[in-house]
CSV table of C-alpha atoms and ligand atoms in Angstrom, one decimal:
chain,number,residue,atom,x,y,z
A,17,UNK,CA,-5.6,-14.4,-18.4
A,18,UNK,CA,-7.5,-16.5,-16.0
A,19,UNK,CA,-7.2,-14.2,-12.5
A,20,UNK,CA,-8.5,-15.1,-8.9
A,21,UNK,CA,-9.1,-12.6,-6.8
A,22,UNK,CA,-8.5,-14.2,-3.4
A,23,UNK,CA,-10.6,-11.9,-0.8
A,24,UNK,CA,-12.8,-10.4,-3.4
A,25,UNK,CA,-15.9,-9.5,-1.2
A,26,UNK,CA,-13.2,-7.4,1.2
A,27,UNK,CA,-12.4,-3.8,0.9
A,28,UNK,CA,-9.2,-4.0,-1.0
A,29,UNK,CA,-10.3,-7.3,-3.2
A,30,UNK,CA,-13.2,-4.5,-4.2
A,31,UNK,CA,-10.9,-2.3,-5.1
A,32,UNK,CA,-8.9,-4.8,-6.9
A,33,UNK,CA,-12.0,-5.8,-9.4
A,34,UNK,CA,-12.4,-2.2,-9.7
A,35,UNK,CA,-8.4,-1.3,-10.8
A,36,UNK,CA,-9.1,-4.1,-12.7
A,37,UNK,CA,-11.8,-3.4,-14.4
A,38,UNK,CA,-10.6,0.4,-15.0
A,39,UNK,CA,-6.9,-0.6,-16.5
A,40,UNK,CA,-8.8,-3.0,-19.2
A,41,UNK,CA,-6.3,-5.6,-17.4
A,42,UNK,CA,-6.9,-9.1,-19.6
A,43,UNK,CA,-8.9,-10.9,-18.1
A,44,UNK,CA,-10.6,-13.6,-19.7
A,45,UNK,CA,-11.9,-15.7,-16.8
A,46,UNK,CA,-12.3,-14.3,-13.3
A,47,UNK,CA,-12.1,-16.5,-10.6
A,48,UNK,CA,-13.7,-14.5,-7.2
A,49,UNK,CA,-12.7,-16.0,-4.0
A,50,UNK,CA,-13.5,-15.5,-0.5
A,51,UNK,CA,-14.4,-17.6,2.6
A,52,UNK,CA,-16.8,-20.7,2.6
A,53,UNK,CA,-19.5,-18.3,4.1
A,54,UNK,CA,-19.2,-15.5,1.3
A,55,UNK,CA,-19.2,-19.0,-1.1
A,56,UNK,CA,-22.4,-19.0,-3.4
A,57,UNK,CA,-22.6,-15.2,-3.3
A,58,UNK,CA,-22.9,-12.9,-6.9
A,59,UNK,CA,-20.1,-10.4,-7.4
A,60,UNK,CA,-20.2,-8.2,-10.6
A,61,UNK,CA,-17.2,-7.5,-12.9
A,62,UNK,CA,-17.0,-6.0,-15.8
A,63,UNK,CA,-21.1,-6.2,-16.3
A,64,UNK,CA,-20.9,-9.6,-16.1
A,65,UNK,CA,-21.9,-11.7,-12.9
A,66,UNK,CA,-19.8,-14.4,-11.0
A,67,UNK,CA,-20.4,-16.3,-8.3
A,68,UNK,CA,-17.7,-16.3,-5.5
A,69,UNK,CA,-16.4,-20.0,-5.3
A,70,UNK,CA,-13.6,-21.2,-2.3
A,71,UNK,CA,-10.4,-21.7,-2.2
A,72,UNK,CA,-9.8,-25.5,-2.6
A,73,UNK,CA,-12.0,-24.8,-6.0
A,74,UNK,CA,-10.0,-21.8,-6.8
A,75,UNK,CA,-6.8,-23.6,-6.7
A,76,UNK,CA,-8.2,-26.7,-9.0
A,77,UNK,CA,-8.9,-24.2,-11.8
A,78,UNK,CA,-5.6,-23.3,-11.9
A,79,UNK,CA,-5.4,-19.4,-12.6
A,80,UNK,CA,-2.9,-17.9,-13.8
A,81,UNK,CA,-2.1,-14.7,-11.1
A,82,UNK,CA,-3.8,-14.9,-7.9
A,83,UNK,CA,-4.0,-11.5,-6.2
A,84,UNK,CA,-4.6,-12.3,-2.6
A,85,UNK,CA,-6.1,-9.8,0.3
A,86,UNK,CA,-7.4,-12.3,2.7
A,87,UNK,CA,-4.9,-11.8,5.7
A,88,UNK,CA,-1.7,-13.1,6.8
A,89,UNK,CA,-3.1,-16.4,7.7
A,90,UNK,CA,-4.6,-17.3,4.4
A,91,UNK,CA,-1.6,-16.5,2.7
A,92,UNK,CA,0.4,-18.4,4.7
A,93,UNK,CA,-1.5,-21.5,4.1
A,94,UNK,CA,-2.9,-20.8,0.4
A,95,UNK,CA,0.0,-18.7,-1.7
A,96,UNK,CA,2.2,-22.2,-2.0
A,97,UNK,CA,-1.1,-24.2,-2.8
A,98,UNK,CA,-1.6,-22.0,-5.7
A,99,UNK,CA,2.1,-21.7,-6.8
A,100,UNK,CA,2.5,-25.6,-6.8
A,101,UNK,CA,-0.4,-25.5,-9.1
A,102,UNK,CA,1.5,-23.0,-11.4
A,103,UNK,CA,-0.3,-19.7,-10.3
A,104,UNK,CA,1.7,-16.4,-9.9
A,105,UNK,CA,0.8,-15.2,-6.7
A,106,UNK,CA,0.6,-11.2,-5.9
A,107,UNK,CA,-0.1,-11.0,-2.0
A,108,UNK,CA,-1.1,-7.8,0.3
A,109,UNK,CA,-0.6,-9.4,3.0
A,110,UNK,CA,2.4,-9.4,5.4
A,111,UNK,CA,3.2,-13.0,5.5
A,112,UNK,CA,5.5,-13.1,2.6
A,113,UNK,CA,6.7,-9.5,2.7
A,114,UNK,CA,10.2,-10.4,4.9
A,115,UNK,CA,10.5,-13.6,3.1
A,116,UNK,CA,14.3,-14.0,2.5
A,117,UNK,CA,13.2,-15.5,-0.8
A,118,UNK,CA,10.4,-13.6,-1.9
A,119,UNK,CA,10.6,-10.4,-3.5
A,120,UNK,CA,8.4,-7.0,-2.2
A,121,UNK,CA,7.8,-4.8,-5.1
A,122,UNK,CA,6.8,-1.3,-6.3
A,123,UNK,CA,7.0,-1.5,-9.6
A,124,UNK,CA,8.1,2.1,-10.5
A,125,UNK,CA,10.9,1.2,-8.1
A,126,UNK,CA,12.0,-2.3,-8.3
A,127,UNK,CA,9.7,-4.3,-10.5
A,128,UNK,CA,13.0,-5.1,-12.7
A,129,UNK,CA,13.8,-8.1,-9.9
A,130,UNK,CA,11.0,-10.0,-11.3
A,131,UNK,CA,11.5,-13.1,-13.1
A,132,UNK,CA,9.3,-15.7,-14.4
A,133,UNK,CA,11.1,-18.1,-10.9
A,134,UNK,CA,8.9,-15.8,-8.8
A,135,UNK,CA,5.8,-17.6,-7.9
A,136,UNK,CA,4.9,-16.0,-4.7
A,137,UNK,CA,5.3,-11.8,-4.8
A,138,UNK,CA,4.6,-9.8,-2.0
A,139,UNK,CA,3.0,-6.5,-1.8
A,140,UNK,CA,4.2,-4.1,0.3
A,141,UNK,CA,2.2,-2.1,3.4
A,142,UNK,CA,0.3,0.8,2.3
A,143,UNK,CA,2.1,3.2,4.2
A,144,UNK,CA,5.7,2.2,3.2
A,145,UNK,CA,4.3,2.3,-0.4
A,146,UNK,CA,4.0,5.7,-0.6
A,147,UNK,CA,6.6,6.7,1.3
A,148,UNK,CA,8.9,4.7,-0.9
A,149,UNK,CA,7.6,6.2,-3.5
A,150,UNK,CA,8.7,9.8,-3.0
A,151,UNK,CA,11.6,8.1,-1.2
A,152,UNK,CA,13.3,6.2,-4.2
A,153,UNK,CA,14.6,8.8,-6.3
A,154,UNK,CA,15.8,10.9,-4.2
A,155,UNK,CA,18.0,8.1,-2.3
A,156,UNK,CA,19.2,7.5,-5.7
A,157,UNK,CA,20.4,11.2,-6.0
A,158,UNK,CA,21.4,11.9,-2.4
A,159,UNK,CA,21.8,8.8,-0.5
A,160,UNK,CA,19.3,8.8,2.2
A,161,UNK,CA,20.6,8.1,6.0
A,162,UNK,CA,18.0,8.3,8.2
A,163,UNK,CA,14.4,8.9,8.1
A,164,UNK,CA,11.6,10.5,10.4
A,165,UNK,CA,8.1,9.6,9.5
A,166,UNK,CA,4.4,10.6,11.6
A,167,UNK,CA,1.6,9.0,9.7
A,168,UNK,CA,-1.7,10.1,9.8
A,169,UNK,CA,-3.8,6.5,8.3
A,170,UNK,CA,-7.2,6.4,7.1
A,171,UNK,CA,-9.6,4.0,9.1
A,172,UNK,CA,-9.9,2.3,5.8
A,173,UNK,CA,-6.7,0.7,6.8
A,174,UNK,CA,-8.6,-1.3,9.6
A,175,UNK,CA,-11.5,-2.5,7.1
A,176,UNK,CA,-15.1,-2.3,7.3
A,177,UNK,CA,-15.6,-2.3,11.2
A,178,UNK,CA,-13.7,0.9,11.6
A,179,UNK,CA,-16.0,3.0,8.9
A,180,UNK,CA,-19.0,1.2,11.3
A,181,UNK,CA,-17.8,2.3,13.9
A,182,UNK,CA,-17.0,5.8,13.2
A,183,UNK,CA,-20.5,6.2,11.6
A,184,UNK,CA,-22.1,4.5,14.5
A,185,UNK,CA,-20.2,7.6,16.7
A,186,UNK,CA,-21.2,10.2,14.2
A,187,UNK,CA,-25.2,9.5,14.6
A,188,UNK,CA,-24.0,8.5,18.6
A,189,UNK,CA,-24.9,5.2,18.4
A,190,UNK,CA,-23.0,2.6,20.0
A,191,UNK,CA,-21.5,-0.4,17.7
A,192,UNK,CA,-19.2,-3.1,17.3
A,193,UNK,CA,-15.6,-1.2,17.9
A,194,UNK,CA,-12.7,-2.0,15.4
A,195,UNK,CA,-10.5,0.5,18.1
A,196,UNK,CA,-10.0,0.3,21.9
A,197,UNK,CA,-11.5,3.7,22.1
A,198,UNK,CA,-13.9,6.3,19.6
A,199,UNK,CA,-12.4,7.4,16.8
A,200,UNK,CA,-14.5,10.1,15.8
A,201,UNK,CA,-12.8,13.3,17.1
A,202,UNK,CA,-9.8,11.4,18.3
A,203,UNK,CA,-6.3,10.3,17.2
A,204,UNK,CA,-5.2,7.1,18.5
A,205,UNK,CA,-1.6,6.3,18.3
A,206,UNK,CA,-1.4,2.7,17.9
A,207,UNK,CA,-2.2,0.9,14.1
A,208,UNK,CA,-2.3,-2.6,14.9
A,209,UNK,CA,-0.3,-4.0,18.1
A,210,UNK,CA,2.5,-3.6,20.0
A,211,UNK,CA,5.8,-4.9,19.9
A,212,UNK,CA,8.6,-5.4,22.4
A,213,UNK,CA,10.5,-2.9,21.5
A,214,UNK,CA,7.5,-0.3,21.9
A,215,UNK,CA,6.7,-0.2,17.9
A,216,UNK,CA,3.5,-1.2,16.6
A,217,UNK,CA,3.5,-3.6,14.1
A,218,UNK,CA,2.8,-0.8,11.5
A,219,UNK,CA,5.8,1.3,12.4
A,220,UNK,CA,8.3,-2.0,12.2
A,221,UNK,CA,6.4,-2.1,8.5
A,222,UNK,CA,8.1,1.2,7.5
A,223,UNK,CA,11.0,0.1,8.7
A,224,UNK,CA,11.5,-3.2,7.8
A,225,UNK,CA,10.0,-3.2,4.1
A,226,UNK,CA,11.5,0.3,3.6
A,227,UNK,CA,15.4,-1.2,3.7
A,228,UNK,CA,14.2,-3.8,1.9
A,229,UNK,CA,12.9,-2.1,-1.0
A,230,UNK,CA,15.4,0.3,-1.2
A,231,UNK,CA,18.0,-2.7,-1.0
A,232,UNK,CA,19.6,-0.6,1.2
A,233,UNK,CA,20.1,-1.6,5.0
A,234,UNK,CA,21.8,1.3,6.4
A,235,UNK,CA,18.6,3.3,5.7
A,236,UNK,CA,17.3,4.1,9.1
A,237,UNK,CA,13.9,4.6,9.3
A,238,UNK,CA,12.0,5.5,12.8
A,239,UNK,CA,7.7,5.5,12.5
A,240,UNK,CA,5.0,6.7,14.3
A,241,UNK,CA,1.6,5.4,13.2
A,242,UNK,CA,-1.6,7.0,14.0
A,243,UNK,CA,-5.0,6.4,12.8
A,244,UNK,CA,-7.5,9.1,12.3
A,245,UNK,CA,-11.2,9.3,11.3
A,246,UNK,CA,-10.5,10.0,7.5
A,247,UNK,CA,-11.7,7.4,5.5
A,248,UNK,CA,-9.8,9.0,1.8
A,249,UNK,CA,-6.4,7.8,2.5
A,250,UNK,CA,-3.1,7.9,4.6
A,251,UNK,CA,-1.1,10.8,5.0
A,252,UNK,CA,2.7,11.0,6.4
A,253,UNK,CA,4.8,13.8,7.5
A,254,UNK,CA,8.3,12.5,6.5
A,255,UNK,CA,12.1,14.1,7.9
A,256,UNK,CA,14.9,13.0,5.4
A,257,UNK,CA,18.5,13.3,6.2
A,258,UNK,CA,20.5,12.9,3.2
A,259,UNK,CA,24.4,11.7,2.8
A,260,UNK,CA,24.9,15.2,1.2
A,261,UNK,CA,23.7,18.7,0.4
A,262,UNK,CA,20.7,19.2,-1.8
A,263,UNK,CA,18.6,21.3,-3.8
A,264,UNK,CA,15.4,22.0,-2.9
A,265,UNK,CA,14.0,22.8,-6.0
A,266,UNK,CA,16.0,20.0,-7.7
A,267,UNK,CA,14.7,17.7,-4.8
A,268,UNK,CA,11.0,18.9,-6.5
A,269,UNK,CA,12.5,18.1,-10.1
A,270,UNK,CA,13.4,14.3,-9.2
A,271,UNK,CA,9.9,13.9,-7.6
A,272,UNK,CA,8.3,15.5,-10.1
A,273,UNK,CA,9.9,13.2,-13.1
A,274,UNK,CA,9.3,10.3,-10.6
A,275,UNK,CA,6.4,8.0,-12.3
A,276,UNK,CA,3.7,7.8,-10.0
A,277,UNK,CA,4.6,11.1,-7.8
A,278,UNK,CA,2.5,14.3,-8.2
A,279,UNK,CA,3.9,16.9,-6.4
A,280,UNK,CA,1.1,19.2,-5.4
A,281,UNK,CA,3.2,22.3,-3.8
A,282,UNK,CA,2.5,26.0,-3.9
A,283,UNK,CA,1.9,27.4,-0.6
A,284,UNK,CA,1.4,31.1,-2.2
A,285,UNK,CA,-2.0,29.4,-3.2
A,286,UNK,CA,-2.7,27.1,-0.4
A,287,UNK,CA,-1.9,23.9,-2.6
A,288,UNK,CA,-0.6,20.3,-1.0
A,289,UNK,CA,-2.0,17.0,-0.8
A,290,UNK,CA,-4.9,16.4,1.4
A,291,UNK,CA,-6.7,12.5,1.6
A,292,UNK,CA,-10.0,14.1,0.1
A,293,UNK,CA,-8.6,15.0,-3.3
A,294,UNK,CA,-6.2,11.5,-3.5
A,295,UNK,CA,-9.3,9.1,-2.8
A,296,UNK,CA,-9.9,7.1,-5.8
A,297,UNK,CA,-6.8,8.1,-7.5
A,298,UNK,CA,-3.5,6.2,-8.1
A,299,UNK,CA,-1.3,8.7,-7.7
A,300,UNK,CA,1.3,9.5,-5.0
A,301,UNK,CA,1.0,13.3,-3.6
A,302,UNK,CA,4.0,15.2,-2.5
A,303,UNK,CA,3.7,18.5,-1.0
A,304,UNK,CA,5.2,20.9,1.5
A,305,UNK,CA,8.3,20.4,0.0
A,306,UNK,CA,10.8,22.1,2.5
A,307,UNK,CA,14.5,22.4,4.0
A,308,UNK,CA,14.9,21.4,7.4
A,309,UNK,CA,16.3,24.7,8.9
A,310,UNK,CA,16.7,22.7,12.5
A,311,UNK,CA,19.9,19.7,10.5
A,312,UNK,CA,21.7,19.9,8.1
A,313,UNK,CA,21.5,17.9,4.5
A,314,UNK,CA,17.4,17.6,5.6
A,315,UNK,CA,14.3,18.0,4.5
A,316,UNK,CA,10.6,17.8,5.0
A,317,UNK,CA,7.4,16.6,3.1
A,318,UNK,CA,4.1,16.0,3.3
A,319,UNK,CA,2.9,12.6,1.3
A,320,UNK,CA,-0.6,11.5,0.9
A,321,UNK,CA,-2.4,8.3,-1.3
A,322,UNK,CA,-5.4,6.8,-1.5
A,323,UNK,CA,-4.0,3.8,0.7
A,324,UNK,CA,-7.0,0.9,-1.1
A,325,UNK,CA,-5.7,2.0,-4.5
A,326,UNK,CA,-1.6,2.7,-4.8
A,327,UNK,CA,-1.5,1.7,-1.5
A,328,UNK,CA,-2.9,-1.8,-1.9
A,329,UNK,CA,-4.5,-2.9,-5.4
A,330,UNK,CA,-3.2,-0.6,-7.8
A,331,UNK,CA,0.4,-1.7,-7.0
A,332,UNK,CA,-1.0,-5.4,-7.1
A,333,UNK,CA,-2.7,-4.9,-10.4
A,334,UNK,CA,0.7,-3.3,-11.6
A,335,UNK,CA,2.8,-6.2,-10.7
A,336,UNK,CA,0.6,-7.9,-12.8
A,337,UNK,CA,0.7,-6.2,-15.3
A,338,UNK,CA,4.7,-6.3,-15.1
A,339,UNK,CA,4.8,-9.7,-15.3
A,340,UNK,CA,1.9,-9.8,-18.5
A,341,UNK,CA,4.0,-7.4,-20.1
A,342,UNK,CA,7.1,-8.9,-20.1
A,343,UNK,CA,5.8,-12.6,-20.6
A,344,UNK,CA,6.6,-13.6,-16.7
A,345,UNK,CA,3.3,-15.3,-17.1
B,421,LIG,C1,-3.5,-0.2,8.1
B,421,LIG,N1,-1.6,-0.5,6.7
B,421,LIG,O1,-3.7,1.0,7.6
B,421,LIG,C2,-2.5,-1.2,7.6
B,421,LIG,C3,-3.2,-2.3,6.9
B,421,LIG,N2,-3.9,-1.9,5.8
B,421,LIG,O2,-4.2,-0.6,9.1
């Protein structure tokens, strides 16, 4: 498989050679693409060295899946470049996510709507991934009518000015700022802007892409997003209200069968998910598994993932490997 990584000197596209890399995906010409300024520059994959070329380049070679994290903008412009050329594109961006036409795919959840039409495949945000992903079986059991979610995001959602900057405020030393205010030792309840209606962009993600996913539009969803100095990955406490009753403990079997979901849940011996024990794995965490004692047919939970990896390009490299699998490329 010939693949461009579109973006491949940026956090996640790093994380993409490196999922790449580590799944023995086939690749047997890698195409690293970024910006005319990163062009010329050596990347190393698989112990082998490549020079980063651009896009108009990229495009003329003709690969066969592009995975693309270079923003919204890029996308926009670039994704039907390289699908007229015949490329499969898998994007993390948010341009193509509410795309009437294009599909927005976990694959332990919905990778099934693939077909070989689909030239342009979003990826969804990082923190409706893993919500989604302890969501989705128990919607299927239960129904789910309404959710309340708090996340809890790592600055490694912002990209590489926000770890400057909250190392600059560690050693107290003044920086560029990726925030409107410090991060270290703060909480700062805004990830990415406002809205009219008072939600952040972020928040309208979980929303949005969460009915969509779940082909399911009377799923109401209500987010707050905050961003904290963690840099391991994004956490979310999550209220469900189902159609029905439920078992707790058979609410821990579904999750627990759920590919993808590890629930980590024993408070006799202090054990849930915490961001430094998901960095750098693919898994979804599930933990403080609990009724709701305040509502009825509720419950709580405690999610965290390592939002560069399942949360971006680990669900990218999966699509991929979806559509290698079953010949959709
Ligand atoms: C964030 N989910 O965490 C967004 C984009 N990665 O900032």
């Amino acid at each position: 498989m010939k693949i461009a990584v579109v973006g491949a000197t940026g956090m996640v596209g790093q994380v993409m050679l490196k999922v790449l890399a580590e799944r023995n995906f086939p690749v047997t010409e890698l195409l690293p693409v970024a910006s005319e300024r990163s062009v010329g520059n050596k990347i190393s994959f698989n112990n082998k060295e490549y020079e980063v070329i651009g896009l108009e380049e990229a495009v003329a070679q003709k690969p066969d899946i592009a995975l693309f994290s270079a923003g919204g903008e890029t996308s926009l412009e670039w994704a039907p470049k390289f699908a007229e050329a015949g490329t499969t594109v898998i994007d993390n961006s948010s341009a193509w996510r509410m795309h009437p036409e294009k599909k927005l795919i976990v694959p332990e959840i919905n990778a099934s709507e693939l077909t070989s039409e689909d030239k342009i495949i979003a990826n969804p945000n990082c923190s409706t991934i893993q919500m989604v992903m302890a969501l989705a079986p128990l919607h299927k059991e239960y129904g789910i009518t309404r959710v309340v979610v708090s996340t809890y995001q790592s600055i490694t959602g912002t990209g590489v000015k926000a770890v400057q900057q909250l190392e600059n405020e560690y050693k107290g030393e003044q920086g560029e700022m990726a925030y409107p205010y410090p991060i270290h030792r703060n909480a700062i309840p805004q990830c990415d802007v406002f809205e009219e209606n008072g939600y952040t962009k972020e928040e309208m993600k979980l929303t949005n892409e969460t009915k969509k996913i779940l082909k399911d539009n009377a799923v109401e969803v209500t987010a707050t997003a905050i961003r904290i100095p963690v840099v391991g990955g994004h956490s979310e406490s999550i209220n469900v209200t189902f159609s029905r009753d439920f078992d707790v403990n058979d609410v821990r079997r579904l999750l627990k069968e759920f590919p993808g979901v590890t629930v980590q849940d024993n408070t006799d011996v202090n054990t849930y998910p915490m961001p430094i024990y998901a960095e750098g794995k693919d898994d979804v965490f599930v933990g403080r598994i609990r009724r709701d004692l305040s509502q009825a047919n509720s419950l709580n939970m405690w999610i965290v993932a390592d939002n560069l990896r399942k949360g971006a390009a680990t669900n990218a490299v999966q699509i991929a490997e979806y559509l290698v699998d079953n010949k959709l490329v």
